[in-house]
């Protein structure tokens, strides 16, 4: 294996580990590609270079597989290594396609739930609790009812406790 292939392989392992950690997956770059494939097509036009990144990442995975499984493979180019290193930097800087997709989805969700879109009700519904699920009103009522029943049972028990 030439130095270029060794450097490429090491950089790929770095990106693969980063993707595994990022996605909590066993297969790093492959899981990243699967997430890209599962992304809503409607958001793709909002993300410049999405398809280019997708096909570049597929190519880089192919080069890695050739290096790993084909003895004497010499098809790795310096541009492949540069592209791989640049993509790794973008993932670290949260400028990669999935980070951009996440932010675009958050922006759309915020637009649907903004106080301007929902009026007074949206502001009162817990706009300060971003990222946390909102409690269901029936769950709050059910908990209050259970606590009230327990308190009443304890009070009745203490009032009618036989003297000793």
JSON list of N, CA, C and O in Angstrom, two decimals, residues 129-158:
[
{"chain": "A", "resi": 129, "resn": "UNK", "atom": "N", "xyz": [-39.37, 26.05, 26.38]},
{"chain": "A", "resi": 129, "resn": "UNK", "atom": "CA", "xyz": [-38.95, 24.68, 26.66]},
{"chain": "A", "resi": 129, "resn": "UNK", "atom": "C", "xyz": [-38.53, 23.97, 25.39]},
{"chain": "A", "resi": 129, "resn": "UNK", "atom": "O", "xyz": [-38.92, 22.85, 25.15]},
{"chain": "A", "resi": 130, "resn": "UNK", "atom": "N", "xyz": [-37.72, 24.62, 24.58]},
{"chain": "A", "resi": 130, "resn": "UNK", "atom": "CA", "xyz": [-37.32, 24.04, 23.31]},
{"chain": "A", "resi": 130, "resn": "UNK", "atom": "C", "xyz": [-36.52, 22.77, 23.52]},
{"chain": "A", "resi": 130, "resn": "UNK", "atom": "O", "xyz": [-35.68, 22.70, 24.41]},
{"chain": "A", "resi": 131, "resn": "UNK", "atom": "N", "xyz": [-36.79, 21.77, 22.67]},
{"chain": "A", "resi": 131, "resn": "UNK", "atom": "CA", "xyz": [-36.05, 20.54, 22.71]},
{"chain": "A", "resi": 131, "resn": "UNK", "atom": "C", "xyz": [-36.58, 19.54, 23.73]},
{"chain": "A", "resi": 131, "resn": "UNK", "atom": "O", "xyz": [-36.12, 18.43, 23.81]},
{"chain": "A", "resi": 132, "resn": "UNK", "atom": "N", "xyz": [-37.54, 19.95, 24.54]},
{"chain": "A", "resi": 132, "resn": "UNK", "atom": "CA", "xyz": [-38.12, 19.05, 25.54]},
{"chain": "A", "resi": 132, "resn": "UNK", "atom": "C", "xyz": [-39.57, 18.80, 25.19]},
{"chain": "A", "resi": 132, "resn": "UNK", "atom": "O", "xyz": [-40.28, 19.71, 24.76]},
{"chain": "A", "resi": 133, "resn": "UNK", "atom": "N", "xyz": [-40.06, 17.59, 25.37]},
{"chain": "A", "resi": 133, "resn": "UNK", "atom": "CA", "xyz": [-41.46, 17.32, 25.06]},
{"chain": "A", "resi": 133, "resn": "UNK", "atom": "C", "xyz": [-42.40, 18.05, 26.02]},
{"chain": "A", "resi": 133, "resn": "UNK", "atom": "O", "xyz": [-42.08, 18.21, 27.19]},
{"chain": "A", "resi": 134, "resn": "UNK", "atom": "N", "xyz": [-43.50, 18.51, 25.47]},
{"chain": "A", "resi": 134, "resn": "UNK", "atom": "CA", "xyz": [-44.49, 19.19, 26.29]},
{"chain": "A", "resi": 134, "resn": "UNK", "atom": "C", "xyz": [-45.37, 18.16, 26.99]},
{"chain": "A", "resi": 134, "resn": "UNK", "atom": "O", "xyz": [-45.74, 17.17, 26.40]},
{"chain": "A", "resi": 135, "resn": "UNK", "atom": "N", "xyz": [-45.73, 18.39, 28.26]},
{"chain": "A", "resi": 135, "resn": "UNK", "atom": "CA", "xyz": [-46.60, 17.44, 28.96]},
{"chain": "A", "resi": 135, "resn": "UNK", "atom": "C", "xyz": [-48.01, 17.51, 28.38]},
{"chain": "A", "resi": 135, "resn": "UNK", "atom": "O", "xyz": [-48.47, 18.56, 27.96]},
{"chain": "A", "resi": 136, "resn": "UNK", "atom": "N", "xyz": [-48.68, 16.37, 28.38]},
{"chain": "A", "resi": 136, "resn": "UNK", "atom": "CA", "xyz": [-50.06, 16.33, 27.93]},
{"chain": "A", "resi": 136, "resn": "UNK", "atom": "C", "xyz": [-50.96, 16.82, 29.05]},
{"chain": "A", "resi": 136, "resn": "UNK", "atom": "O", "xyz": [-50.76, 16.46, 30.21]},
{"chain": "A", "resi": 137, "resn": "UNK", "atom": "N", "xyz": [-51.98, 17.63, 28.75]},
{"chain": "A", "resi": 137, "resn": "UNK", "atom": "CA", "xyz": [-52.86, 18.13, 29.80]},
{"chain": "A", "resi": 137, "resn": "UNK", "atom": "C", "xyz": [-53.55, 17.00, 30.57]},
{"chain": "A", "resi": 137, "resn": "UNK", "atom": "O", "xyz": [-53.70, 17.08, 31.78]},
{"chain": "A", "resi": 138, "resn": "UNK", "atom": "N", "xyz": [-53.95, 15.93, 29.89]},
{"chain": "A", "resi": 138, "resn": "UNK", "atom": "CA", "xyz": [-54.63, 14.85, 30.59]},
{"chain": "A", "resi": 138, "resn": "UNK", "atom": "C", "xyz": [-53.70, 14.14, 31.55]},
{"chain": "A", "resi": 138, "resn": "UNK", "atom": "O", "xyz": [-54.13, 13.64, 32.59]},
{"chain": "A", "resi": 139, "resn": "UNK", "atom": "N", "xyz": [-52.42, 14.10, 31.22]},
{"chain": "A", "resi": 139, "resn": "UNK", "atom": "CA", "xyz": [-51.46, 13.45, 32.11]},
{"chain": "A", "resi": 139, "resn": "UNK", "atom": "C", "xyz": [-51.31, 14.26, 33.40]},
{"chain": "A", "resi": 139, "resn": "UNK", "atom": "O", "xyz": [-51.24, 13.71, 34.49]},
{"chain": "A", "resi": 140, "resn": "UNK", "atom": "N", "xyz": [-51.28, 15.58, 33.27]},
{"chain": "A", "resi": 140, "resn": "UNK", "atom": "CA", "xyz": [-51.20, 16.44, 34.45]},
{"chain": "A", "resi": 140, "resn": "UNK", "atom": "C", "xyz": [-52.44, 16.27, 35.31]},
{"chain": "A", "resi": 140, "resn": "UNK", "atom": "O", "xyz": [-52.34, 16.16, 36.54]},
{"chain": "A", "resi": 141, "resn": "UNK", "atom": "N", "xyz": [-53.60, 16.23, 34.68]},
{"chain": "A", "resi": 141, "resn": "UNK", "atom": "CA", "xyz": [-54.84, 16.04, 35.43]},
{"chain": "A", "resi": 141, "resn": "UNK", "atom": "C", "xyz": [-54.89, 14.67, 36.10]},
{"chain": "A", "resi": 141, "resn": "UNK", "atom": "O", "xyz": [-55.33, 14.53, 37.24]},
{"chain": "A", "resi": 142, "resn": "UNK", "atom": "N", "xyz": [-54.44, 13.64, 35.41]},
{"chain": "A", "resi": 142, "resn": "UNK", "atom": "CA", "xyz": [-54.44, 12.29, 35.98]},
{"chain": "A", "resi": 142, "resn": "UNK", "atom": "C", "xyz": [-53.52, 12.22, 37.19]},
{"chain": "A", "resi": 142, "resn": "UNK", "atom": "O", "xyz": [-53.87, 11.64, 38.22]},
{"chain": "A", "resi": 143, "resn": "UNK", "atom": "N", "xyz": [-52.35, 12.83, 37.11]},
{"chain": "A", "resi": 143, "resn": "UNK", "atom": "CA", "xyz": [-51.42, 12.84, 38.25]},
{"chain": "A", "resi": 143, "resn": "UNK", "atom": "C", "xyz": [-52.02, 13.59, 39.42]},
{"chain": "A", "resi": 143, "resn": "UNK", "atom": "O", "xyz": [-51.92, 13.14, 40.58]},
{"chain": "A", "resi": 144, "resn": "UNK", "atom": "N", "xyz": [-52.64, 14.73, 39.15]},
{"chain": "A", "resi": 144, "resn": "UNK", "atom": "CA", "xyz": [-53.28, 15.50, 40.22]},
{"chain": "A", "resi": 144, "resn": "UNK", "atom": "C", "xyz": [-54.40, 14.69, 40.86]},
{"chain": "A", "resi": 144, "resn": "UNK", "atom": "O", "xyz": [-54.55, 14.69, 42.09]},
{"chain": "A", "resi": 145, "resn": "UNK", "atom": "N", "xyz": [-55.18, 14.00, 40.06]},
{"chain": "A", "resi": 145, "resn": "UNK", "atom": "CA", "xyz": [-56.27, 13.18, 40.60]},
{"chain": "A", "resi": 145, "resn": "UNK", "atom": "C", "xyz": [-55.75, 12.04, 41.47]},
{"chain": "A", "resi": 145, "resn": "UNK", "atom": "O", "xyz": [-56.30, 11.76, 42.54]},
{"chain": "A", "resi": 146, "resn": "UNK", "atom": "N", "xyz": [-54.69, 11.38, 41.04]},
{"chain": "A", "resi": 146, "resn": "UNK", "atom": "CA", "xyz": [-54.11, 10.29, 41.83]},
{"chain": "A", "resi": 146, "resn": "UNK", "atom": "C", "xyz": [-53.57, 10.82, 43.16]},
{"chain": "A", "resi": 146, "resn": "UNK", "atom": "O", "xyz": [-53.80, 10.22, 44.22]},
{"chain": "A", "resi": 147, "resn": "UNK", "atom": "N", "xyz": [-52.86, 11.95, 43.11]},
{"chain": "A", "resi": 147, "resn": "UNK", "atom": "CA", "xyz": [-52.33, 12.53, 44.34]},
{"chain": "A", "resi": 147, "resn": "UNK", "atom": "C", "xyz": [-53.46, 12.95, 45.28]},
{"chain": "A", "resi": 147, "resn": "UNK", "atom": "O", "xyz": [-53.36, 12.74, 46.50]},
{"chain": "A", "resi": 148, "resn": "UNK", "atom": "N", "xyz": [-54.51, 13.51, 44.76]},
{"chain": "A", "resi": 148, "resn": "UNK", "atom": "CA", "xyz": [-55.65, 13.91, 45.58]},
{"chain": "A", "resi": 148, "resn": "UNK", "atom": "C", "xyz": [-56.31, 12.69, 46.21]},
{"chain": "A", "resi": 148, "resn": "UNK", "atom": "O", "xyz": [-56.66, 12.71, 47.40]},
{"chain": "A", "resi": 149, "resn": "UNK", "atom": "N", "xyz": [-56.47, 11.62, 45.46]},
{"chain": "A", "resi": 149, "resn": "UNK", "atom": "CA", "xyz": [-57.07, 10.40, 45.99]},
{"chain": "A", "resi": 149, "resn": "UNK", "atom": "C", "xyz": [-56.18, 9.80, 47.09]},
{"chain": "A", "resi": 149, "resn": "UNK", "atom": "O", "xyz": [-56.69, 9.35, 48.13]},
{"chain": "A", "resi": 150, "resn": "UNK", "atom": "N", "xyz": [-54.88, 9.79, 46.89]},
{"chain": "A", "resi": 150, "resn": "UNK", "atom": "CA", "xyz": [-53.97, 9.28, 47.93]},
{"chain": "A", "resi": 150, "resn": "UNK", "atom": "C", "xyz": [-54.03, 10.13, 49.19]},
{"chain": "A", "resi": 150, "resn": "UNK", "atom": "O", "xyz": [-54.04, 9.60, 50.31]},
{"chain": "A", "resi": 151, "resn": "UNK", "atom": "N", "xyz": [-54.09, 11.43, 49.03]},
{"chain": "A", "resi": 151, "resn": "UNK", "atom": "CA", "xyz": [-54.19, 12.32, 50.18]},
{"chain": "A", "resi": 151, "resn": "UNK", "atom": "C", "xyz": [-55.50, 12.07, 50.92]},
{"chain": "A", "resi": 151, "resn": "UNK", "atom": "O", "xyz": [-55.53, 11.99, 52.16]},
{"chain": "A", "resi": 152, "resn": "UNK", "atom": "N", "xyz": [-56.61, 11.93, 50.19]},
{"chain": "A", "resi": 152, "resn": "UNK", "atom": "CA", "xyz": [-57.91, 11.67, 50.83]},
{"chain": "A", "resi": 152, "resn": "UNK", "atom": "C", "xyz": [-57.89, 10.33, 51.55]},
{"chain": "A", "resi": 152, "resn": "UNK", "atom": "O", "xyz": [-58.39, 10.21, 52.68]},
{"chain": "A", "resi": 153, "resn": "UNK", "atom": "N", "xyz": [-57.32, 9.30, 50.96]},
{"chain": "A", "resi": 153, "resn": "UNK", "atom": "CA", "xyz": [-57.23, 7.99, 51.60]},
{"chain": "A", "resi": 153, "resn": "UNK", "atom": "C", "xyz": [-56.40, 8.07, 52.88]},
{"chain": "A", "resi": 153, "resn": "UNK", "atom": "O", "xyz": [-56.79, 7.53, 53.93]},
{"chain": "A", "resi": 154, "resn": "UNK", "atom": "N", "xyz": [-55.28, 8.77, 52.85]},
{"chain": "A", "resi": 154, "resn": "UNK", "atom": "CA", "xyz": [-54.43, 8.93, 54.03]},
{"chain": "A", "resi": 154, "resn": "UNK", "atom": "C", "xyz": [-55.17, 9.69, 55.12]},
{"chain": "A", "resi": 154, "resn": "UNK", "atom": "O", "xyz": [-55.11, 9.32, 56.30]},
{"chain": "A", "resi": 155, "resn": "UNK", "atom": "N", "xyz": [-55.88, 10.72, 54.77]},
{"chain": "A", "resi": 155, "resn": "UNK", "atom": "CA", "xyz": [-56.64, 11.51, 55.74]},
{"chain": "A", "resi": 155, "resn": "UNK", "atom": "C", "xyz": [-57.74, 10.67, 56.38]},
{"chain": "A", "resi": 155, "resn": "UNK", "atom": "O", "xyz": [-57.90, 10.67, 57.61]},
{"chain": "A", "resi": 156, "resn": "UNK", "atom": "N", "xyz": [-58.46, 9.91, 55.57]},
{"chain": "A", "resi": 156, "resn": "UNK", "atom": "CA", "xyz": [-59.51, 9.05, 56.12]},
{"chain": "A", "resi": 156, "resn": "UNK", "atom": "C", "xyz": [-58.91, 7.97, 57.01]},
{"chain": "A", "resi": 156, "resn": "UNK", "atom": "O", "xyz": [-59.46, 7.65, 58.08]},
{"chain": "A", "resi": 157, "resn": "UNK", "atom": "N", "xyz": [-57.80, 7.43, 56.63]},
{"chain": "A", "resi": 157, "resn": "UNK", "atom": "CA", "xyz": [-57.15, 6.40, 57.43]},
{"chain": "A", "resi": 157, "resn": "UNK", "atom": "C", "xyz": [-56.74, 6.96, 58.80]},
{"chain": "A", "resi": 157, "resn": "UNK", "atom": "O", "xyz": [-56.95, 6.34, 59.83]},
{"chain": "A", "resi": 158, "resn": "UNK", "atom": "N", "xyz": [-56.16, 8.16, 58.79]},
{"chain": "A", "resi": 158, "resn": "UNK", "atom": "CA", "xyz": [-55.72, 8.77, 60.04]},
{"chain": "A", "resi": 158, "resn": "UNK", "atom": "C", "xyz": [-56.91, 9.17, 60.93]},
{"chain": "A", "resi": 158, "resn": "UNK", "atom": "O", "xyz": [-56.83, 9.08, 62.15]}
]
